[in-house]
Short mmCIF file of C-alpha atoms in Angstrom, two decimals:
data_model
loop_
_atom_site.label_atom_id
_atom_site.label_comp_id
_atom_site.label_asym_id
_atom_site.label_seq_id
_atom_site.Cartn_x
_atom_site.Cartn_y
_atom_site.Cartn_z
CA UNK J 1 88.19 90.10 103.25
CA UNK J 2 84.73 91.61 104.91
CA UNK J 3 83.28 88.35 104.10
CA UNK J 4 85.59 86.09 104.85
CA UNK J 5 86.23 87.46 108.49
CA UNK J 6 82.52 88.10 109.25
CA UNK J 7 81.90 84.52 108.76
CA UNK J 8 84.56 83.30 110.40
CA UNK J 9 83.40 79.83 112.73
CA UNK J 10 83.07 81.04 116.56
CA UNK J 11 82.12 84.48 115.83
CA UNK J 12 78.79 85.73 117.62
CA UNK J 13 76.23 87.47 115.48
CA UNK J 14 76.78 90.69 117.04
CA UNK J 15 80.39 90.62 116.64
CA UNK J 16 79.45 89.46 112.58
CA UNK J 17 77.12 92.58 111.94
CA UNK J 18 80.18 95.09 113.38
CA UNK J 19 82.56 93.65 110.90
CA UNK J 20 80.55 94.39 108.03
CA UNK J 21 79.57 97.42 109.77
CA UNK J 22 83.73 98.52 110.05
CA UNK J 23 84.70 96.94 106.42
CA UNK J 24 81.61 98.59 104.57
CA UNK J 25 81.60 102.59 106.65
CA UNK J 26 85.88 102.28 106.64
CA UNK J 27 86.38 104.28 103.35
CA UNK J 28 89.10 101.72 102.21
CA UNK J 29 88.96 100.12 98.76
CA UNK J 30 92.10 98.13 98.94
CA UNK J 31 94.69 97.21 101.20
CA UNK J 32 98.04 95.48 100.75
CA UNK J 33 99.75 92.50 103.06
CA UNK J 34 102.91 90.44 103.66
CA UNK J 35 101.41 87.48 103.94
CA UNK J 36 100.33 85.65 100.94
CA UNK J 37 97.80 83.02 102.43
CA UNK J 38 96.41 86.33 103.48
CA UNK J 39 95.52 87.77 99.97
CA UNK J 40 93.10 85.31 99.85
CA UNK J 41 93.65 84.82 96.19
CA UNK J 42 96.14 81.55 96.66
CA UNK J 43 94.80 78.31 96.16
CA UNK J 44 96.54 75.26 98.51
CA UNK J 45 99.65 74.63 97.09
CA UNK J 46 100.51 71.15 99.53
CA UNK J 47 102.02 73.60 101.75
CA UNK J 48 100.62 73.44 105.54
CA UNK J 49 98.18 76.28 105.98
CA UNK J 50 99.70 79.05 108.78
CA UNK J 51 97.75 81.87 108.30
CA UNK J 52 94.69 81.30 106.37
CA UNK J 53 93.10 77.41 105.48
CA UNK J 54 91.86 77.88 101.79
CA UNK J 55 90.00 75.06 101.98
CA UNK J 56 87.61 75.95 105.16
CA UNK J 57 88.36 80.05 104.38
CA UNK J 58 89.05 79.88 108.03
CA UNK J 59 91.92 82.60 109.42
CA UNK J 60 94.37 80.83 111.28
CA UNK J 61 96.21 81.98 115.07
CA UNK J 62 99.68 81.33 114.81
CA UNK J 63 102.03 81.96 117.81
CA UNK J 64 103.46 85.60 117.75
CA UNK J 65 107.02 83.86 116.78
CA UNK J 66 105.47 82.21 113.75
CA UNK J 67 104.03 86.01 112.51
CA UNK J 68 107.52 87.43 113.81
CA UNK J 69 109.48 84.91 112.04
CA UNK J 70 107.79 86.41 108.62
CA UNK J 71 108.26 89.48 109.82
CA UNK J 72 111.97 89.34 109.61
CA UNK J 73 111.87 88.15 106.54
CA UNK J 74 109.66 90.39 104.86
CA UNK J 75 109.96 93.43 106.48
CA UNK J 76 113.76 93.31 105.36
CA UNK J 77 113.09 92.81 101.90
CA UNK J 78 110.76 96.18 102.13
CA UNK J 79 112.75 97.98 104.08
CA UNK J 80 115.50 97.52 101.97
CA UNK J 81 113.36 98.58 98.77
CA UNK J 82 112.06 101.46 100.19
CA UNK J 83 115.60 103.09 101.35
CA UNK J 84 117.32 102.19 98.08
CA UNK J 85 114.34 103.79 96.22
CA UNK J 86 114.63 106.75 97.72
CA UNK J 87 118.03 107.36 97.17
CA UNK J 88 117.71 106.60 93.75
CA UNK J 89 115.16 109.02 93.20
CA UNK J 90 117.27 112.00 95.50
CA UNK J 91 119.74 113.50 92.46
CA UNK J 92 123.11 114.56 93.97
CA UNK J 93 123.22 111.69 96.77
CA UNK J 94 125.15 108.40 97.04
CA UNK J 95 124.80 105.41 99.10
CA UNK J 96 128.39 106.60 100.40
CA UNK J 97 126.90 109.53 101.17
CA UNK J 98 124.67 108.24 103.84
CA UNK J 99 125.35 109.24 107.02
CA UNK J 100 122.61 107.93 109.45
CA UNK J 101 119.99 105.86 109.14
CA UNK J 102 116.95 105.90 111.27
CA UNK J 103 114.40 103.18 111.27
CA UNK J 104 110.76 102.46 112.31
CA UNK J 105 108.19 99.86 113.05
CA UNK J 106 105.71 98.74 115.89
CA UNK J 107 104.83 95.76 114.65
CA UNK J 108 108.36 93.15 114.80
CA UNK J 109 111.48 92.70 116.00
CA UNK J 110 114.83 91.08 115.32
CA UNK J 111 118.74 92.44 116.04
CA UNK J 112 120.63 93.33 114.75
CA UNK J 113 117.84 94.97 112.85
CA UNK J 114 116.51 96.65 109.90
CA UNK J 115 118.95 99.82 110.32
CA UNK J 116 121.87 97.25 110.15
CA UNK J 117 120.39 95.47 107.04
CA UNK J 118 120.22 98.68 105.34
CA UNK J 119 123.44 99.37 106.13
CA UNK J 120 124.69 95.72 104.69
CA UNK J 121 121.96 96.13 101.97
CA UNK J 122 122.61 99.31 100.25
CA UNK J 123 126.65 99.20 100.43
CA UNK J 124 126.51 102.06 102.81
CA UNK J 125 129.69 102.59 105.35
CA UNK J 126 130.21 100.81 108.20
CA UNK J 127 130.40 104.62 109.81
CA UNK J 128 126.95 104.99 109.04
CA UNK J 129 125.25 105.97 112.58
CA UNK J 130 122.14 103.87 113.53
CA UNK J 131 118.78 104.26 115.37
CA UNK J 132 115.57 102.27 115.75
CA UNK J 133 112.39 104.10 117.06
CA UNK J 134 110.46 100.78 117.62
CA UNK J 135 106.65 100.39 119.06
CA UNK J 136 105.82 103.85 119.04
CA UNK J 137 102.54 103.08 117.11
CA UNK J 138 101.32 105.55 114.29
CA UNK J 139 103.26 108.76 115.08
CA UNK J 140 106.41 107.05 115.40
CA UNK J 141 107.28 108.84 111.34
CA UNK J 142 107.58 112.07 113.32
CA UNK J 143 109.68 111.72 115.91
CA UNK J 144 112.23 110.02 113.05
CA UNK J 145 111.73 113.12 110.64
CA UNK J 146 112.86 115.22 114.05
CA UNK J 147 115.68 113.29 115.07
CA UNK J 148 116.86 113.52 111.47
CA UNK J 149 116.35 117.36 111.55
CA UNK J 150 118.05 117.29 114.53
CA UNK J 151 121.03 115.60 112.99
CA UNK J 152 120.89 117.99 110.26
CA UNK J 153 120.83 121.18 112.19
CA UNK J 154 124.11 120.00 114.11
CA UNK J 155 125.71 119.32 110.76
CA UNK J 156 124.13 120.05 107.82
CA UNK J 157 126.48 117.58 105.62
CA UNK J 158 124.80 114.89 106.96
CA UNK J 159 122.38 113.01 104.51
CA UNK J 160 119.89 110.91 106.72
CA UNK J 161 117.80 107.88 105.57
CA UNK J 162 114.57 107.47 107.29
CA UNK J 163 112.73 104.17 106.78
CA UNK J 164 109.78 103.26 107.97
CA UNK J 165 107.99 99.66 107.31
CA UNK J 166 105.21 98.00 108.67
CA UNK J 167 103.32 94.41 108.68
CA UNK J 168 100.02 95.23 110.55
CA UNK J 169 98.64 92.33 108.56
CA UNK J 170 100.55 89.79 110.82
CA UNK J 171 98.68 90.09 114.03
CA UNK J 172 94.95 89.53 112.63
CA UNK J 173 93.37 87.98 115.11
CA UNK J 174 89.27 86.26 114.61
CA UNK J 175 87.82 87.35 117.62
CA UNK J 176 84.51 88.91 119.17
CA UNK J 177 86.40 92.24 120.61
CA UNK J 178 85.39 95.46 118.78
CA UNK J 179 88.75 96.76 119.12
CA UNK J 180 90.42 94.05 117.47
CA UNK J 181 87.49 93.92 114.53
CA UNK J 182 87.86 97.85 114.22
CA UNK J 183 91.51 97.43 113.75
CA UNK J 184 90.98 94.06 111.44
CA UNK J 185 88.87 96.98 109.03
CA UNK J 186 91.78 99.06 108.80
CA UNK J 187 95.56 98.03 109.03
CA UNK J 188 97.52 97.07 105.99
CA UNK J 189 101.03 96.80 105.22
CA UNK J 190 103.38 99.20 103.35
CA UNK J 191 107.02 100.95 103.41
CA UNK J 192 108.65 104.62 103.14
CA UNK J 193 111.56 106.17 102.68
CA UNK J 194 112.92 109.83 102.88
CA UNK J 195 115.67 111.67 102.85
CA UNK J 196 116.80 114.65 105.34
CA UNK J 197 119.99 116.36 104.64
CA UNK J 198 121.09 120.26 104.91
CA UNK J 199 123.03 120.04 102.02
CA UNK J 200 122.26 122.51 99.00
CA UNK J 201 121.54 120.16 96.45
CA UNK J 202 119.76 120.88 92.81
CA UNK J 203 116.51 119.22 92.49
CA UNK J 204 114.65 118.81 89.73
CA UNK J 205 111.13 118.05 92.07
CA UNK J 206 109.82 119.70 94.47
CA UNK J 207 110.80 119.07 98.04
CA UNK J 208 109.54 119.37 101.96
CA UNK J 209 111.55 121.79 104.42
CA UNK J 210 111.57 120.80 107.64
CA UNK J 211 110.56 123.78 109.75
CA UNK J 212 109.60 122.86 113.23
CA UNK J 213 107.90 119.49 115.09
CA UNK J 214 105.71 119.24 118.44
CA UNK J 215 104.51 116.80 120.85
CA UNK J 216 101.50 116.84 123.28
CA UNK J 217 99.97 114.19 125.28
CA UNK J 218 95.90 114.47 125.63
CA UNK J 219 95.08 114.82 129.09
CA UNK J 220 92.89 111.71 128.47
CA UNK J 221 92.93 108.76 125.94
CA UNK J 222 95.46 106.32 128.01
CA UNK J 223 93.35 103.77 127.67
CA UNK J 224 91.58 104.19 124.32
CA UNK J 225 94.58 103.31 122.33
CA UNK J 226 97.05 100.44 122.80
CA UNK J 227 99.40 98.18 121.59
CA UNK J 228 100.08 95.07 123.29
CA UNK J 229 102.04 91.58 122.81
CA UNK J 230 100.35 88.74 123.00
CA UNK J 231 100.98 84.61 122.94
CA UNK J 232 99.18 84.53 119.15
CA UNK J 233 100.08 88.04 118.49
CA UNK J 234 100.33 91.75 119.07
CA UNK J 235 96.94 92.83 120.05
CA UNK J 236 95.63 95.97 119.47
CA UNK J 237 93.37 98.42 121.60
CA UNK J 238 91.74 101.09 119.14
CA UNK J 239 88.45 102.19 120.93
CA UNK J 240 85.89 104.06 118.54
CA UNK J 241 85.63 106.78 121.31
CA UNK J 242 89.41 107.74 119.52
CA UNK J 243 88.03 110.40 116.91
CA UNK J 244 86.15 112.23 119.73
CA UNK J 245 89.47 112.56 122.14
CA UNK J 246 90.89 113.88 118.83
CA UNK J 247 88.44 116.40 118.21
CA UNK J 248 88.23 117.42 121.89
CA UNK J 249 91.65 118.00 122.07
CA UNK J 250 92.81 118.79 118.64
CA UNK J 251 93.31 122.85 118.69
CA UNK J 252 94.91 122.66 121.66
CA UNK J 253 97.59 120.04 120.16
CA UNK J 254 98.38 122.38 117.43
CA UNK J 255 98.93 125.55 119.65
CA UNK J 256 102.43 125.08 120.58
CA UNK J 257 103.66 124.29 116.73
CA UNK J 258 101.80 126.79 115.18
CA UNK J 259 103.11 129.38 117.81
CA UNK J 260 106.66 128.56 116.70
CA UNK J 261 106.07 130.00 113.28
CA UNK J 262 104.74 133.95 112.87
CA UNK J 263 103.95 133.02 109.49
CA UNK J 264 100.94 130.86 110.85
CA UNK J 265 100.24 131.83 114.56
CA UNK J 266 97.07 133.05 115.11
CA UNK J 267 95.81 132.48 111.79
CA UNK J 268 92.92 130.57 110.30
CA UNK J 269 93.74 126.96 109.45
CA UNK J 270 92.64 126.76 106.27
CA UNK J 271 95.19 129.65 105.44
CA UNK J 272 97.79 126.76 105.48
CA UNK J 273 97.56 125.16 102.06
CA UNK J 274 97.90 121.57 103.17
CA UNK J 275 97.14 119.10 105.73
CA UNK J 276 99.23 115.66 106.83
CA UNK J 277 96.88 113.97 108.74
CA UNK J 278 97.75 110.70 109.71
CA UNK J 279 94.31 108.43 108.32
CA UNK J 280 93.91 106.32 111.54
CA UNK J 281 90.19 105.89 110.00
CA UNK J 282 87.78 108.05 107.90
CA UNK J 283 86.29 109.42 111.39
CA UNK J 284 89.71 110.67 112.71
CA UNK J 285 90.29 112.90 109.12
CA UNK J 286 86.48 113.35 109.32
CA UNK J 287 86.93 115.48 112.70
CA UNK J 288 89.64 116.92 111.85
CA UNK J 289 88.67 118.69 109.09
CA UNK J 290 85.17 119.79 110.59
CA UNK J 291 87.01 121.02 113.97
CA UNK J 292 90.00 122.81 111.91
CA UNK J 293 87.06 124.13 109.53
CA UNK J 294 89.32 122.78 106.52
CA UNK J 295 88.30 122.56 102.78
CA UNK J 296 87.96 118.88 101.67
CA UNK J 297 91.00 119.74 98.91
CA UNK J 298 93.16 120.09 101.93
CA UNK J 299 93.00 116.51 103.33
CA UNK J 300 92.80 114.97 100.12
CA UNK J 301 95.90 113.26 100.32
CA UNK J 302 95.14 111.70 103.87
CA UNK J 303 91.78 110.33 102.61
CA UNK J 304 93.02 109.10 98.91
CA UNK J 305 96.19 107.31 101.17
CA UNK J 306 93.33 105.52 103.47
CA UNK J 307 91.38 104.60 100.61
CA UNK J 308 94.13 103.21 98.71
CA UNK J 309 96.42 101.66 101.03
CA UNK J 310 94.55 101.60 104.66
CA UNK J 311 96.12 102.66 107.74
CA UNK J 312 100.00 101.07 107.81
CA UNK J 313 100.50 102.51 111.02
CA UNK J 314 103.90 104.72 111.11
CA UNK J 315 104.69 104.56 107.49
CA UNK J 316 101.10 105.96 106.35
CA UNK J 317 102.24 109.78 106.98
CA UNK J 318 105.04 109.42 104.97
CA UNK J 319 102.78 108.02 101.84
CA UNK J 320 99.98 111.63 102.77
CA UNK J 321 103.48 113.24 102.50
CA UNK J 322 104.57 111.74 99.14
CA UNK J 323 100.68 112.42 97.80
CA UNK J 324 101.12 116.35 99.03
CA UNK J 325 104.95 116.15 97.06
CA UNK J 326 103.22 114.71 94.25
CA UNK J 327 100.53 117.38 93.52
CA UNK J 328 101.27 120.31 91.00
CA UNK J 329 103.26 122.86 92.76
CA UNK J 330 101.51 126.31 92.30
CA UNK J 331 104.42 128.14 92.72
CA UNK J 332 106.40 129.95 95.94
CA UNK J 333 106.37 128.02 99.23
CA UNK J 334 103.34 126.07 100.20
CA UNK J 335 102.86 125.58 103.89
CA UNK J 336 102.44 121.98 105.27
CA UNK J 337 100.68 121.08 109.06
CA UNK J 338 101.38 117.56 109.85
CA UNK J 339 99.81 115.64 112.56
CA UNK J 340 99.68 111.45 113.69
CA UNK J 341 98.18 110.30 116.67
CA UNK J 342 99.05 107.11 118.67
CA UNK J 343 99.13 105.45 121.75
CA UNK J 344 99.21 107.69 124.71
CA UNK J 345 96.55 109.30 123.39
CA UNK J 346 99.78 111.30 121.69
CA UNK J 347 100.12 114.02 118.94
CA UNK J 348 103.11 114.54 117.21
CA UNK J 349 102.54 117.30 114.59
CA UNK J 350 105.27 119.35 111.89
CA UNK J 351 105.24 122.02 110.77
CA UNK J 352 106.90 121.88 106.78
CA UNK J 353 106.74 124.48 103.71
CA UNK J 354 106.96 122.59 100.25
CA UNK J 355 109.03 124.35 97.99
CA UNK J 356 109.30 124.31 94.28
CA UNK J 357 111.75 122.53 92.16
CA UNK J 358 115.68 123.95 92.75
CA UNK J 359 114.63 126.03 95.66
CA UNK J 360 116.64 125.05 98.68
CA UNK J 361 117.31 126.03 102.46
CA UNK J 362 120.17 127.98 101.95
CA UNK J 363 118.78 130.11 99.17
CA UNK J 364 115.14 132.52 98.92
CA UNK J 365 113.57 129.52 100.75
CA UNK J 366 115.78 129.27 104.14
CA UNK J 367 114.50 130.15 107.57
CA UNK J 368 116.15 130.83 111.06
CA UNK J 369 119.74 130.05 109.09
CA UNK J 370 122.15 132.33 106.88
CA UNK J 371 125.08 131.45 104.44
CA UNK J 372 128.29 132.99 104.59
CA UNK J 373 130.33 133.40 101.79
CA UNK J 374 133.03 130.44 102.35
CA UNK J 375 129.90 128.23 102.17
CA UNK J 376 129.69 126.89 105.38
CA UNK J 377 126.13 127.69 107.38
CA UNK J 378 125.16 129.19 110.43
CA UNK J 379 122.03 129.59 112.35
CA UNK J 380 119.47 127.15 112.36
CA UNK J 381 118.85 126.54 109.31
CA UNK J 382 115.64 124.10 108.45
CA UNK J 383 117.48 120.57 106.48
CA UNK J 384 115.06 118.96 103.37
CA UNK J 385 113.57 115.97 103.01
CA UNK J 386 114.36 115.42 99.25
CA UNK J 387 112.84 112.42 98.39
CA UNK J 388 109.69 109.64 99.55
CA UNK J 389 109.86 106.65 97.98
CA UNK J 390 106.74 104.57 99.25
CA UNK J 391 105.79 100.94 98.61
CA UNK J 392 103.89 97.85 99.41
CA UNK J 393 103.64 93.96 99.62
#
């Protein structure tokens, strides 16, 4: 893909050295897309060329209802894989179980929409209560993790489905803008699901309790990260000066989550086994591991996600998530910090313990909650996610 773009007809020298520049310094080996001309692997088949000419290697601008039109048609297919995987993988939960679904993308649009697919997809109720969180940009994973907490909280019977998918490959664009060559070097596509319920359920893998979320807006960065529509497109404003808002501002981000939680206020960050961190480029997990003073093991799973799968925007948390779910449990509850960053310049950030297989919130594990002997719950008691099923085109 580096060479193909960087010698792409009508783009100045300059502009040719910073996309081998991005691709080669972006520490991403592979990267997944919806669009198959895009691959770059498909010979001419007759068909007319839309996105990508095989025969002059020349990427292609197609009117932004030409990408959206694909859009609809795959994002539904991985939306719908994603939230049926994940309830297949969640032991003790239905499809008529379901009792809200909550989707997420920034980068389509069609009604009714993904959460009503799902719905018609999976066999779940008619009931089933519905939200979209759309063009929100990266972080948007976050505020759909605590809207399903919230959900939980009010009644903890209530088994949520959060899905996330997203088709950043659509909107390349061939064009001398840094911005739009920095983003070219990192977006991909992919899906996620999870679960959130407060149920007590048996589980034979480890899962994530939800423990507390936070959002703070940098007092600059307005302007350093956008996401706009366009005639051939949704164009993108990612300036590199990004990573250095982040660092500036990063401790002061975290204050108000970590001061939510005794069990991690006021004390070093590397005393909290694991870190979230939404990849939005190697430099962004680069600063935040040298301002945080964190050991590399602890953002391992943001920077094997971004080297295997690039940034896909809001659904890329939920795949560091998985990673951190999939790593050997050492026993007891492991402490999680989350963070994404998006457009804004905006932090969201979570706060979540991982605990070991059969452990749940009402049992040793629960916080701010207790159980009363009729089984009902009280309190506030922190619901699970209890299964991420991630995948890509």
């Amino acid at each position: 893909m580096r060479e193909v773009f960087s010698s792409q007809p009508g783009l100045s020298r300059l502009a040719s050295r910073l996309v081998s520049a991005a691709f080669s310094t972006s520490g991403i080996e592979r990267r997944h897309t919806a669009v198959a001309e895009m691959s770059l692997r498909h010979g001419s088949d007759g068909a007319e060329a839309v996105f990508f000419d095989p025969a002059t290697r020349q990427i292609l601008n197609p009117s932004t209802a030409t990408r959206n039109d694909l859009y609809v048609r795959e994002a539904t297919e991985l939306y719908t894989r994603a939230a049926a995987a994940a309830l297949s993988a969640c032991e003790g939960v239905e499809a008529a179980d379901v009792t809200h679904v909550i989707t997420v993308s920034c980068t389509g649009f069609f009604c009714p929409g993904p959460d009503y697919r799902i719905v018609r997809a999976l066999g779940l109720a008619p009931s089933v209560q519905r939200s979209h969180l759309g063009f929100m940009g990266c972080y948007a994973a976050f505020p759909a993790l605590r809207q399903a907490t919230t959900i939980c909280r009010a009644d903890p019977d209530s088994v949520v489905l959060v899905v996330s998918a997203e088709l950043c490959s659509l909107h390349v664009r061939v064009t001398d803008d840094p911005d739009t060559i920095l983003g070219a070097s990192l977006f991909g596509d992919g899906a996620a699901a999870a679960v959130v319920t407060g149920r007590d359920l048996p589980s034979p893998r480890p899962v994530l309790r939800l423990d507390h979320f936070d959002t703070v807006l940098t007092p600059v960065g307005e302007e350093a990260m956008a996401w706009n529509i366009g005639d051939n497109g949704f164009e993108m404003v990612l300036g590199t000066y990004v990573p250095h808002i982040i660092d500036e501002h990063i401790t002061g981000a975290l204050e108000p989550l970590l001061a939510r939680d005794e069990g991690v206020a006021g004390r070093p960050y590397d005393e909290i086994e694991h870190w979230a961190i939404h990849p939005g480029g190697r430099s962004i997990v680069d600063k935040v591991e040298a301002r945080l003073g964190l050991r590399p093991e602890q953002v391992t799973a943001s920077r094997e996600t971004l080297r295997d799968y690039g940034n896909m925007s809001s659904a890329t948390v939920l795949f560091v998530l998985k990673h951190i779910l999939e790593q050997p449990h050492t026993g007891g509850e492991e402490r999680i910090c989350g963070m994404a960053f998006g457009p804004g310049l905006t932090v969201e950030s979570a706060l979540m313990t991982k605990l070991g297989a059969g452990t749940r919130p009402g049992g040793a594990g629960q916080r701010d909650g207790t159980r009363q002997g009729d089984g009902t719950r009280q309190g506030d008691a922190s619901p699970v996610l209890d299964e991420v099923a991630a995948g890509v085109r």
